[in-house]
Short mmCIF file of C-alpha atoms and ligand atoms in Angstrom, two decimals:
data_model
loop_
_atom_site.label_atom_id
_atom_site.label_comp_id
_atom_site.label_asym_id
_atom_site.label_seq_id
_atom_site.Cartn_x
_atom_site.Cartn_y
_atom_site.Cartn_z
CA MET A 1 -57.18 -49.27 -42.90
CA GLU A 2 -54.01 -47.37 -42.81
CA LYS A 3 -54.61 -43.63 -43.49
CA HIS A 4 -52.35 -41.85 -45.92
CA SER A 5 -51.11 -38.40 -45.88
CA TYR A 6 -49.19 -36.40 -48.37
CA PRO A 7 -49.19 -32.73 -47.25
CA THR A 8 -46.20 -31.71 -49.37
CA PHE A 9 -47.71 -33.10 -52.51
CA ASP A 10 -51.12 -31.66 -51.62
CA LEU A 11 -49.45 -28.19 -51.29
CA ILE A 12 -47.57 -28.49 -54.65
CA GLU A 13 -50.74 -29.80 -56.36
CA SER A 14 -52.66 -26.85 -55.04
CA TYR A 15 -50.35 -24.34 -56.88
CA GLY A 16 -50.43 -26.60 -60.01
CA HIS A 17 -46.60 -27.27 -60.30
CA GLU A 18 -44.94 -29.62 -62.75
CA GLN A 19 -41.77 -30.21 -60.70
CA VAL A 20 -40.01 -29.17 -57.35
CA VAL A 21 -36.43 -29.92 -56.99
CA TYR A 22 -34.92 -29.90 -53.60
CA CYS A 23 -31.07 -29.39 -53.86
CA SER A 24 -28.71 -30.20 -50.88
CA ASN A 25 -24.82 -29.96 -50.45
CA LYS A 26 -24.07 -30.30 -46.83
CA GLU A 27 -20.31 -29.54 -47.09
CA LEU A 28 -20.97 -26.34 -48.92
CA GLY A 29 -24.11 -25.33 -46.82
CA LEU A 30 -26.57 -25.41 -49.81
CA LYS A 31 -30.16 -25.75 -49.10
CA ALA A 32 -32.23 -24.88 -52.19
CA ILE A 33 -35.65 -25.40 -53.97
CA ILE A 34 -36.31 -24.81 -57.52
CA GLY A 35 -39.91 -24.59 -58.51
CA ILE A 36 -40.89 -25.29 -62.16
CA HIS A 37 -44.63 -24.36 -62.32
CA ASN A 38 -45.37 -24.45 -66.01
CA THR A 39 -43.32 -25.11 -69.28
CA THR A 40 -46.15 -25.23 -71.79
CA LEU A 41 -44.85 -21.86 -73.44
CA GLY A 42 -41.01 -22.42 -73.07
CA PRO A 43 -38.34 -23.01 -70.32
CA ALA A 44 -39.29 -21.88 -66.95
CA LEU A 45 -37.42 -18.72 -66.19
CA GLY A 46 -37.17 -16.72 -62.84
CA GLY A 47 -34.69 -15.46 -60.41
CA THR A 48 -33.00 -17.07 -57.46
CA ARG A 49 -34.01 -15.55 -54.17
CA MET A 50 -31.55 -16.02 -51.26
CA TRP A 51 -33.45 -15.46 -47.93
CA ASN A 52 -33.27 -16.54 -44.26
CA TYR A 53 -36.39 -18.60 -44.16
CA ALA A 54 -37.41 -19.79 -40.87
CA SER A 55 -38.39 -23.16 -42.05
CA ASP A 56 -38.37 -25.35 -45.14
CA GLU A 57 -42.05 -25.26 -45.43
CA GLU A 58 -41.88 -21.34 -45.54
CA ALA A 59 -39.26 -21.69 -48.35
CA LEU A 60 -41.37 -24.18 -50.31
CA VAL A 61 -44.38 -21.91 -50.16
CA ASP A 62 -42.57 -18.84 -51.17
CA VAL A 63 -40.84 -20.77 -54.24
CA LEU A 64 -44.34 -22.18 -55.28
CA ARG A 65 -46.02 -18.75 -55.13
CA LEU A 66 -43.05 -16.87 -56.86
CA SER A 67 -42.66 -19.48 -59.73
CA ARG A 68 -46.46 -19.42 -60.33
CA GLY A 69 -46.33 -15.63 -60.61
CA MET A 70 -43.76 -16.00 -63.28
CA THR A 71 -45.98 -18.34 -65.48
CA TYR A 72 -48.60 -15.58 -65.47
CA LYS A 73 -46.14 -12.85 -66.08
CA ALA A 74 -44.30 -14.60 -69.04
CA ALA A 75 -47.75 -15.69 -70.60
CA VAL A 76 -49.52 -12.27 -70.46
CA SER A 77 -46.45 -10.57 -71.78
CA GLY A 78 -46.40 -12.90 -74.87
CA LEU A 79 -42.90 -14.37 -74.05
CA ASN A 80 -42.05 -17.95 -74.94
CA LEU A 81 -41.19 -18.79 -71.38
CA GLY A 82 -42.64 -20.79 -68.69
CA GLY A 83 -42.64 -19.88 -64.93
CA GLY A 84 -40.05 -20.87 -62.52
CA LYS A 85 -38.18 -19.54 -59.48
CA ALA A 86 -35.58 -20.90 -57.01
CA VAL A 87 -34.92 -20.06 -53.41
CA ILE A 88 -31.67 -20.73 -51.52
CA ILE A 89 -32.10 -20.81 -47.76
CA GLY A 90 -29.52 -18.61 -46.03
CA ASP A 91 -28.35 -14.98 -45.15
CA SER A 92 -27.08 -13.18 -48.16
CA ARG A 93 -25.00 -10.85 -46.14
CA THR A 94 -22.97 -13.53 -44.47
CA GLN A 95 -23.56 -17.01 -46.25
CA LYS A 96 -22.49 -16.34 -49.87
CA THR A 97 -19.65 -18.11 -51.29
CA GLU A 98 -18.33 -19.26 -54.82
CA GLY A 99 -18.77 -22.92 -53.83
CA LEU A 100 -22.47 -22.39 -52.71
CA PHE A 101 -23.46 -20.91 -56.10
CA ARG A 102 -21.43 -23.19 -58.08
CA ALA A 103 -22.98 -26.17 -56.43
CA PHE A 104 -26.49 -24.60 -56.95
CA GLY A 105 -25.30 -24.09 -60.75
CA ARG A 106 -24.68 -27.80 -61.06
CA PHE A 107 -28.29 -28.55 -59.96
CA VAL A 108 -29.63 -25.85 -62.64
CA GLU A 109 -27.39 -27.55 -65.20
CA GLY A 110 -28.96 -30.99 -64.18
CA LEU A 111 -32.40 -29.73 -65.50
CA SER A 112 -30.99 -29.34 -68.98
CA GLY A 113 -32.62 -25.94 -69.66
CA ARG A 114 -36.02 -26.70 -68.28
CA TYR A 115 -35.22 -24.02 -65.68
CA ILE A 116 -33.17 -20.89 -66.47
CA THR A 117 -32.12 -18.78 -63.48
CA ALA A 118 -31.49 -15.00 -62.85
CA GLU A 119 -30.89 -12.49 -60.22
CA ASP A 120 -33.59 -11.77 -57.32
CA VAL A 121 -33.76 -10.57 -53.78
CA GLY A 122 -30.50 -11.39 -52.16
CA THR A 123 -28.74 -12.33 -55.12
CA GLY A 124 -26.72 -10.27 -57.79
CA ILE A 125 -24.68 -10.24 -60.99
CA LYS A 126 -21.47 -11.83 -59.25
CA ASP A 127 -23.59 -14.81 -57.90
CA MET A 128 -24.91 -15.22 -61.44
CA GLU A 129 -21.25 -15.34 -62.78
CA PHE A 130 -20.41 -18.00 -60.37
CA ILE A 131 -23.51 -20.11 -61.49
CA MET A 132 -22.33 -19.42 -64.99
CA MET A 133 -19.24 -21.42 -64.58
CA GLU A 134 -21.32 -24.68 -64.14
CA THR A 135 -24.29 -23.87 -66.54
CA ARG A 136 -25.35 -21.77 -69.42
CA HIS A 137 -28.73 -21.60 -68.32
CA VAL A 138 -28.60 -18.37 -66.61
CA THR A 139 -29.31 -14.94 -67.27
CA GLY A 140 -28.65 -11.57 -65.80
CA VAL A 141 -24.97 -11.61 -66.26
CA SER A 142 -22.98 -8.58 -67.23
CA ILE A 143 -22.91 -7.05 -70.61
CA GLU A 144 -19.18 -8.05 -70.92
CA LEU A 145 -20.04 -11.66 -70.52
CA GLY A 146 -22.95 -11.45 -73.03
CA GLY A 147 -25.64 -10.69 -70.46
CA SER A 148 -28.12 -7.85 -70.47
CA GLY A 149 -26.84 -6.01 -67.42
CA ASP A 150 -29.19 -3.82 -65.27
CA PRO A 151 -32.74 -4.39 -66.22
CA SER A 152 -34.10 -1.48 -64.42
CA PRO A 153 -34.08 0.78 -67.50
CA VAL A 154 -36.24 -1.44 -69.63
CA THR A 155 -38.58 -2.13 -66.50
CA ALA A 156 -38.79 1.69 -66.25
CA TYR A 157 -39.65 2.20 -69.73
CA GLY A 158 -42.25 -0.71 -69.88
CA THR A 159 -43.78 1.12 -66.74
CA TYR A 160 -43.89 4.47 -68.56
CA VAL A 161 -45.60 3.10 -71.61
CA GLY A 162 -48.05 1.26 -69.29
CA ILE A 163 -48.79 4.59 -67.34
CA LYS A 164 -49.74 6.14 -70.85
CA ALA A 165 -51.99 3.27 -71.67
CA CYS A 166 -53.83 3.90 -68.39
CA VAL A 167 -54.00 7.72 -68.91
CA ASN A 168 -55.35 7.16 -72.23
CA GLU A 169 -58.09 4.96 -70.88
CA VAL A 170 -59.13 7.41 -68.10
CA TYR A 171 -58.70 10.90 -69.90
CA GLY A 172 -59.09 9.79 -73.64
CA ASN A 173 -55.73 10.51 -74.69
CA ASP A 174 -51.96 9.66 -74.14
CA SER A 175 -50.65 12.91 -73.09
CA LEU A 176 -48.90 13.37 -69.81
CA LYS A 177 -48.63 17.00 -69.93
CA GLY A 178 -49.33 18.58 -66.62
CA LYS A 179 -50.53 15.12 -65.23
CA LYS A 180 -49.48 14.72 -61.48
CA VAL A 181 -47.61 11.47 -60.86
CA ILE A 182 -46.52 10.42 -57.33
CA ILE A 183 -43.70 7.88 -57.34
CA GLN A 184 -42.99 5.96 -54.31
CA GLY A 185 -39.31 4.76 -54.20
CA ALA A 186 -38.43 7.27 -56.74
CA GLY A 187 -34.82 7.19 -55.76
CA GLY A 188 -34.34 3.46 -56.67
CA ASN A 189 -33.10 1.90 -59.84
CA VAL A 190 -36.34 1.72 -61.58
CA GLY A 191 -37.97 4.91 -59.91
CA LYS A 192 -35.14 7.25 -61.22
CA HIS A 193 -35.30 6.15 -64.69
CA LEU A 194 -39.09 6.24 -64.41
CA CYS A 195 -38.80 9.93 -63.33
CA LYS A 196 -36.87 10.74 -66.41
CA TYR A 197 -39.46 9.28 -68.89
CA LEU A 198 -42.21 10.82 -67.04
CA PHE A 199 -40.63 14.28 -66.91
CA ASP A 200 -39.59 14.30 -70.43
CA ASP A 201 -43.11 13.73 -71.53
CA GLY A 202 -44.59 16.69 -69.46
CA ALA A 203 -45.65 15.04 -66.28
CA VAL A 204 -45.51 17.13 -62.83
CA LEU A 205 -43.54 14.65 -60.22
CA TYR A 206 -44.21 14.18 -56.61
CA VAL A 207 -41.47 11.81 -55.22
CA ASN A 208 -40.96 9.94 -52.02
CA ASP A 209 -38.21 7.70 -50.82
CA ILE A 210 -37.29 6.38 -47.36
CA TYR A 211 -33.62 7.66 -48.16
CA GLN A 212 -34.55 11.56 -48.99
CA GLU A 213 -30.75 12.15 -50.03
CA LYS A 214 -31.60 9.73 -53.02
CA LEU A 215 -34.13 12.31 -54.22
CA LYS A 216 -31.69 15.27 -54.49
CA SER A 217 -30.82 15.15 -58.23
CA ILE A 218 -34.47 14.16 -59.05
CA VAL A 219 -35.78 17.41 -57.40
CA THR A 220 -33.06 19.50 -59.35
CA ASP A 221 -33.22 17.80 -62.71
CA TYR A 222 -36.82 17.10 -62.93
CA LYS A 223 -38.42 20.04 -60.74
CA ALA A 224 -39.88 17.19 -58.70
CA LYS A 225 -41.47 17.95 -55.37
CA ILE A 226 -40.78 15.83 -52.31
CA ILE A 227 -43.91 14.22 -50.59
CA ASN A 228 -43.69 12.97 -46.99
CA ASP A 229 -44.88 9.65 -45.80
CA ASP A 230 -47.76 10.91 -44.02
CA GLU A 231 -49.16 12.46 -47.12
CA LEU A 232 -48.10 9.87 -49.76
CA TYR A 233 -51.26 7.91 -50.07
CA SER A 234 -53.68 10.88 -49.33
CA THR A 235 -52.36 13.51 -51.89
CA GLU A 236 -54.53 14.25 -54.89
CA ALA A 237 -53.03 13.27 -58.00
CA ASP A 238 -53.68 11.63 -61.47
CA VAL A 239 -51.43 8.52 -61.05
CA PHE A 240 -49.90 6.72 -57.99
CA SER A 241 -46.78 4.71 -59.13
CA PRO A 242 -45.38 2.30 -56.41
CA ALA A 243 -41.88 1.51 -57.22
CA ALA A 244 -40.69 0.38 -53.82
CA LEU A 245 -42.22 -2.30 -51.69
CA GLY A 246 -44.89 -5.00 -52.19
CA GLY A 247 -48.17 -5.22 -50.23
CA ILE A 248 -48.69 -1.45 -50.11
CA LEU A 249 -52.35 -1.66 -51.45
CA ASN A 250 -54.36 -2.66 -48.38
CA ASP A 251 -57.17 -1.98 -46.14
CA GLU A 252 -55.36 1.04 -44.70
CA THR A 253 -54.03 2.76 -47.69
CA ILE A 254 -56.81 2.04 -50.41
CA PRO A 255 -59.39 4.28 -48.52
CA LYS A 256 -56.94 7.11 -48.52
CA LEU A 257 -56.12 7.20 -52.15
CA LYS A 258 -57.14 10.30 -54.08
CA VAL A 259 -55.87 9.19 -57.62
CA LYS A 260 -57.44 7.93 -60.76
CA ILE A 261 -54.83 5.39 -61.52
CA VAL A 262 -52.41 3.08 -59.78
CA ALA A 263 -49.62 2.05 -62.14
CA GLY A 264 -46.14 1.24 -60.84
CA ALA A 265 -43.30 -1.24 -61.17
CA ALA A 266 -43.31 -2.72 -57.57
CA ASN A 267 -43.91 -6.43 -57.32
CA ASN A 268 -46.86 -7.83 -55.45
CA GLN A 269 -48.53 -4.31 -54.83
CA LEU A 270 -51.82 -5.74 -53.66
CA GLY A 271 -51.93 -6.99 -50.09
CA HIS A 272 -54.47 -9.63 -51.01
CA GLU A 273 -54.79 -9.88 -54.78
CA GLU A 274 -58.60 -10.58 -55.16
CA GLU A 275 -59.90 -8.53 -52.17
CA HIS A 276 -57.66 -5.40 -52.89
CA GLY A 277 -58.12 -5.45 -56.72
CA LYS A 278 -61.92 -5.34 -56.03
CA MET A 279 -61.57 -2.55 -53.54
CA LEU A 280 -59.67 -0.32 -56.00
CA ASN A 281 -62.15 -1.18 -58.74
CA GLU A 282 -65.16 -0.33 -56.56
CA LYS A 283 -63.41 3.16 -55.76
CA GLY A 284 -63.16 3.76 -59.38
CA ILE A 285 -59.39 3.70 -59.44
CA LEU A 286 -57.81 2.05 -62.54
CA TYR A 287 -55.21 -0.55 -61.55
CA ALA A 288 -52.40 -1.75 -63.86
CA PRO A 289 -51.73 -5.20 -62.53
CA ASP A 290 -48.14 -5.26 -61.49
CA TYR A 291 -46.77 -8.18 -63.24
CA VAL A 292 -48.21 -6.87 -66.50
CA ILE A 293 -46.77 -3.38 -66.24
CA ASN A 294 -43.41 -4.35 -64.62
CA ALA A 295 -42.54 -7.12 -67.08
CA GLY A 296 -39.96 -5.00 -68.87
CA GLY A 297 -37.30 -6.71 -66.52
CA LEU A 298 -38.51 -10.17 -67.80
CA ILE A 299 -38.58 -8.81 -71.34
CA ASN A 300 -34.80 -7.71 -70.83
CA VAL A 301 -33.46 -11.16 -69.64
CA TYR A 302 -35.54 -13.01 -72.35
CA ASN A 303 -33.76 -10.82 -74.85
CA GLU A 304 -30.41 -12.31 -73.53
CA LEU A 305 -31.40 -15.69 -74.48
CA GLU A 306 -31.45 -14.55 -78.20
CA GLY A 307 -28.19 -12.39 -78.00
CA TYR A 308 -28.81 -9.34 -76.10
CA ASN A 309 -29.79 -6.09 -77.89
CA ARG A 310 -31.29 -3.36 -75.83
CA GLU A 311 -33.05 -1.54 -78.72
CA ARG A 312 -34.98 -4.76 -79.30
CA ALA A 313 -35.67 -5.21 -75.46
CA LEU A 314 -37.04 -1.66 -75.40
CA LYS A 315 -39.08 -2.23 -78.54
CA GLN A 316 -40.59 -5.27 -77.21
CA ALA A 317 -41.24 -3.48 -73.67
CA SER A 318 -43.32 -0.94 -75.62
CA GLY A 319 -45.85 -3.57 -76.27
CA ILE A 320 -46.97 -3.47 -72.75
CA TYR A 321 -49.14 -0.56 -73.88
CA ASP A 322 -51.34 -2.80 -76.10
CA ILE A 323 -51.11 -5.72 -73.58
CA LEU A 324 -52.44 -3.32 -70.77
CA LYS A 325 -55.16 -1.94 -73.04
CA ASN A 326 -56.34 -5.54 -73.81
CA VAL A 327 -56.35 -6.33 -69.94
CA ILE A 328 -58.40 -3.24 -69.44
CA ASN A 329 -60.89 -4.00 -72.41
CA ILE A 330 -61.49 -7.48 -70.89
CA SER A 331 -62.01 -6.18 -67.48
CA LYS A 332 -64.64 -3.85 -68.97
CA SER A 333 -66.39 -6.17 -71.15
CA GLU A 334 -66.55 -9.04 -68.68
CA LYS A 335 -67.02 -6.72 -65.58
CA ILE A 336 -64.08 -8.20 -63.74
CA THR A 337 -61.05 -6.52 -62.11
CA THR A 338 -57.92 -5.93 -64.27
CA GLU A 339 -56.21 -8.25 -61.93
CA VAL A 340 -58.68 -11.30 -62.75
CA ALA A 341 -58.71 -10.24 -66.42
CA SER A 342 -54.83 -10.27 -66.74
CA LYS A 343 -54.79 -13.79 -65.22
CA LYS A 344 -57.60 -14.80 -67.64
CA LEU A 345 -55.46 -13.65 -70.53
CA ALA A 346 -52.37 -15.56 -69.44
CA GLU A 347 -54.53 -18.71 -68.77
CA GLU A 348 -56.18 -18.42 -72.19
CA ARG A 349 -52.60 -18.34 -73.83
CA ILE A 350 -51.33 -21.17 -71.97
CA ASN A 351 -54.47 -23.27 -72.65
CA ALA A 352 -54.35 -22.51 -76.32
CA VAL A 353 -50.83 -23.62 -76.58
CA SER A 354 -51.18 -26.78 -74.42
CA ASN A 355 -54.33 -27.73 -76.68
CA ALA A 356 -52.23 -27.04 -79.85
CA LYS A 357 -49.48 -29.17 -78.44
CA ARG A 358 -51.96 -31.98 -77.60
CA ILE A 359 -53.24 -32.05 -80.97
CA ARG A 360 -49.88 -32.30 -82.27
CA ILE A 361 -48.87 -35.33 -80.01
CA TYR A 362 -52.31 -37.04 -81.04
CA ARG A 363 -51.30 -36.50 -84.76
CA ASP A 364 -47.97 -38.05 -84.09
CA VAL A 365 -49.26 -40.83 -82.49
CA SER A 366 -51.87 -41.54 -85.13
CA MET A 367 -49.08 -41.40 -87.92
CA PHE A 368 -47.08 -43.92 -85.85
CA LYS A 369 -50.13 -46.23 -85.70
CA MET A 370 -50.73 -45.73 -89.56
CA ARG A 371 -47.25 -46.73 -89.98
CA ASN A 372 -47.36 -49.79 -88.07
CA GLN A 373 -50.67 -51.03 -89.57
P1 LIG B 401 -34.32 -0.48 -55.63
O1 LIG B 401 -33.93 -1.11 -54.18
O2 LIG B 401 -33.27 0.05 -56.49
O3 LIG B 401 -35.31 0.83 -55.37
C1 LIG B 401 -36.24 0.63 -54.31
C2 LIG B 401 -36.25 2.05 -53.81
O4 LIG B 401 -37.56 2.31 -52.83
C3 LIG B 401 -35.08 2.67 -53.01
O5 LIG B 401 -34.57 3.78 -53.45
C4 LIG B 401 -35.50 2.50 -51.46
O6 LIG B 401 -34.81 3.51 -50.83
C5 LIG B 401 -36.95 2.83 -51.69
N1 LIG B 401 -37.70 2.39 -50.59
C6 LIG B 401 -37.62 1.26 -49.73
N2 LIG B 401 -38.63 1.14 -48.89
C7 LIG B 401 -39.34 2.27 -48.90
C8 LIG B 401 -40.58 2.78 -48.33
N3 LIG B 401 -41.05 2.01 -47.31
N4 LIG B 401 -41.18 3.89 -48.69
C9 LIG B 401 -40.49 4.60 -49.74
N5 LIG B 401 -39.52 4.28 -50.42
C10 LIG B 401 -38.90 3.02 -50.12
O7 LIG B 401 -35.32 -1.48 -56.35
P2 LIG B 401 -35.65 -1.49 -57.79
O8 LIG B 401 -34.92 -2.48 -58.67
O9 LIG B 401 -35.85 -0.10 -58.45
O10 LIG B 401 -37.01 -2.12 -57.86
C11 LIG B 401 -38.21 -1.37 -57.28
C12 LIG B 401 -39.50 -2.39 -57.24
O11 LIG B 401 -39.74 -2.67 -58.67
C13 LIG B 401 -39.36 -3.62 -56.56
O12 LIG B 401 -40.62 -3.70 -55.97
C14 LIG B 401 -38.99 -4.51 -57.57
O13 LIG B 401 -39.34 -5.89 -57.17
C15 LIG B 401 -39.66 -4.14 -58.66
N6 LIG B 401 -39.18 -4.78 -59.98
C16 LIG B 401 -38.01 -4.12 -60.56
C17 LIG B 401 -37.55 -4.64 -61.62
C18 LIG B 401 -35.98 -4.16 -62.27
O14 LIG B 401 -35.73 -4.28 -63.25
N7 LIG B 401 -35.29 -3.77 -61.22
C19 LIG B 401 -38.26 -5.50 -62.37
C20 LIG B 401 -39.59 -5.90 -62.04
C21 LIG B 401 -39.88 -5.34 -60.78
#
């Protein structure tokens, strides 16, 4: 008997996606993949990454991984959004053109709002504005065009309230007065806003960045101390707040940590989600799952869909405090890591809405039957 083999479908099914769209325009050099993971809660929103992937399989795996992450982030944050993401294969320094992004925009338009795009690594406001010439299903455009502009102040605010929730858990009150906080990537967009919030609340700052010149004003304005790379993970403090790279919590760094809390804005902080989440837990370090504490950026673009208002976005981002507290409580009562607890919370919300939708559909079908009897 002939043996069938469907490796691409097997891969897509293993991530649980609803739809994967391959977009091609040979003349304009467009090779893109849009991953729509789950639209139970609403349209799938997530950025478009432009990256020089070595193969189409690598691009597919990345879009599947990233779009599934967006489903969890939106669900746990209480937003009416599903999870999606797109990747454009190419070098963002040399291969960007108006034609490429407009061609991509037409594919987004073809999905009629099931997928809404935004900026990500390798794409920026200008690219989103080219996409906007073809579709209104795009966020992250400039304030002048009705967008929300730079999301990092809202991300930083959400991270700040998330740090307070963790401090409350560990020390019994929210006060940051005198608390030592190490910020990796402090000179970046999120890092510098976070430093201000923490300093204004009385925290003592220890800052690190690969570009030390970015730290000058932080040292002057917020009395921060610069911490070198070789002491970054081993310095004793209350909070370690990563705001630079992913994968920094791993077999090499976790054993060095001398902090009570890890809570920061960087994406994909755990080298391996389950294993390193567990390692932190066993060391007695409270870990704020990254996609919970850094959801301010997503909250910011979500607000763009309703007509942008920064005050409202900040107010919504302040909800990260309670969400994180809830995640911590679940992790304690069920003796699971905070990483697992946040996934559980996200899945529960998706399942509850999906069941409610199913019941509604059954009811509609039964009404149809009654009418036809
Ligand atoms: P950014 O590029 O403005 O800042 C990153 C900073 O980290 C830079 O100052 C850079 O010099 C520094 N850096 C890079 N490598 C480093 C290293 N090895 N050691 C120390 N410092 C290093 O980026 P950003 O927008 O501030 O985002 C920071 C992190 O937060 C990223 O992981 C990003 O994915 C995540 N995030 C950002 C937002 C947002 O609204 N900007 C939202 C959600 C998540």
